[in-house]
Amino acid sequence: MVRIKVMLVLMLTLPFLMNIQSAHAAPPENELNQYLADIGWTKQDLLDYLSYYEIPLDDFSTVDDLKNVMGTPINSQNFQELLTKYGLSEKEFNDLMGHFGDNLNDYKFIEDLDSAVGFYVNYDEYMAETEQALGEFGITEEEAERLFNYLAEVEEKNKNQLDQIATNDTLWENFLNVNDPSQLTEENLDDMIQILQQTIALYEIKINFKVNGQPVTLKDLLSMEEPPKGTLSGSIYSNSGELLLDFNIPQEFFASLGVVDNGEDLLHLGEISDDYVDHMHEKKYEQGRKNLK
């Protein structure tokens, strides 16, 4: 589950950072089984939760230590308190979560949900603006959310990998005032392609372009002096081959290099997912440091 995987990476370093010695002995089996029964999990659920972050169960000598790291299970009371904290009705909460392709069922602990909602509240407008811009390319909210969640997985697996996106975002600005693709020198074109290829590699995605259904390379596309006749389309896939989204490029965007602006919006989507992962890590670290000291 993406949300579970995203939330605990930093826990791998908590014992060291807080000078807690690992006992290398798992909590007593009978106490652990009772705890798991209380939260409605199997032992495999727990191991899966921890294994995403390479945290051995043996690092916890007592169930209380484990509880302090895991958090407080969600119940009707603390859920209502969370809604009150953020001034949300239940419908507004569901709409907010859905805007990021998320839902309550992805969470077991209120602290994790609180961290996520806090992030979503602050980024909801920015996400909406990004999705609106991407919508001009025929990219739906569902597709944008799917890409957002995929990028969160990429960041979780390789923390700080997407930090380079901010640098690429700045480099894009060199091309935003270009009104005619023919103004690009060969060097400009090579620079643009290098930025795009680097971004694609950081995202761990593959992008295919087509003109009237026929494949076309990125360099050939950017080298065209006039918009291609017919339909220019593209698809973005994960490295494993999962289709993340399809898009179309209207001729007016191609002619003015408006595609560059919207390419920047994809960078913004990557920045949001990067910020989300960093936020969740920081909050989980604060929780563990507070409870285990």
XYZ file of C-alpha atoms in Angstrom, residues 6 33 52 94 100 126 136 140 158 232 266 275 286:
13
model
C 5.617 6.248 2.285
C -0.815 -11.325 19.316
C 8.756 -1.800 3.552
C -13.407 12.680 1.419
C -4.849 13.223 -4.133
C -1.634 24.124 -5.846
C -5.430 21.421 -21.320
C -7.659 13.890 -16.301
C 14.992 6.423 -3.554
C 0.093 14.685 -31.858
C 4.549 17.874 -14.725
C 7.311 17.404 -0.675
C 8.803 13.789 15.282
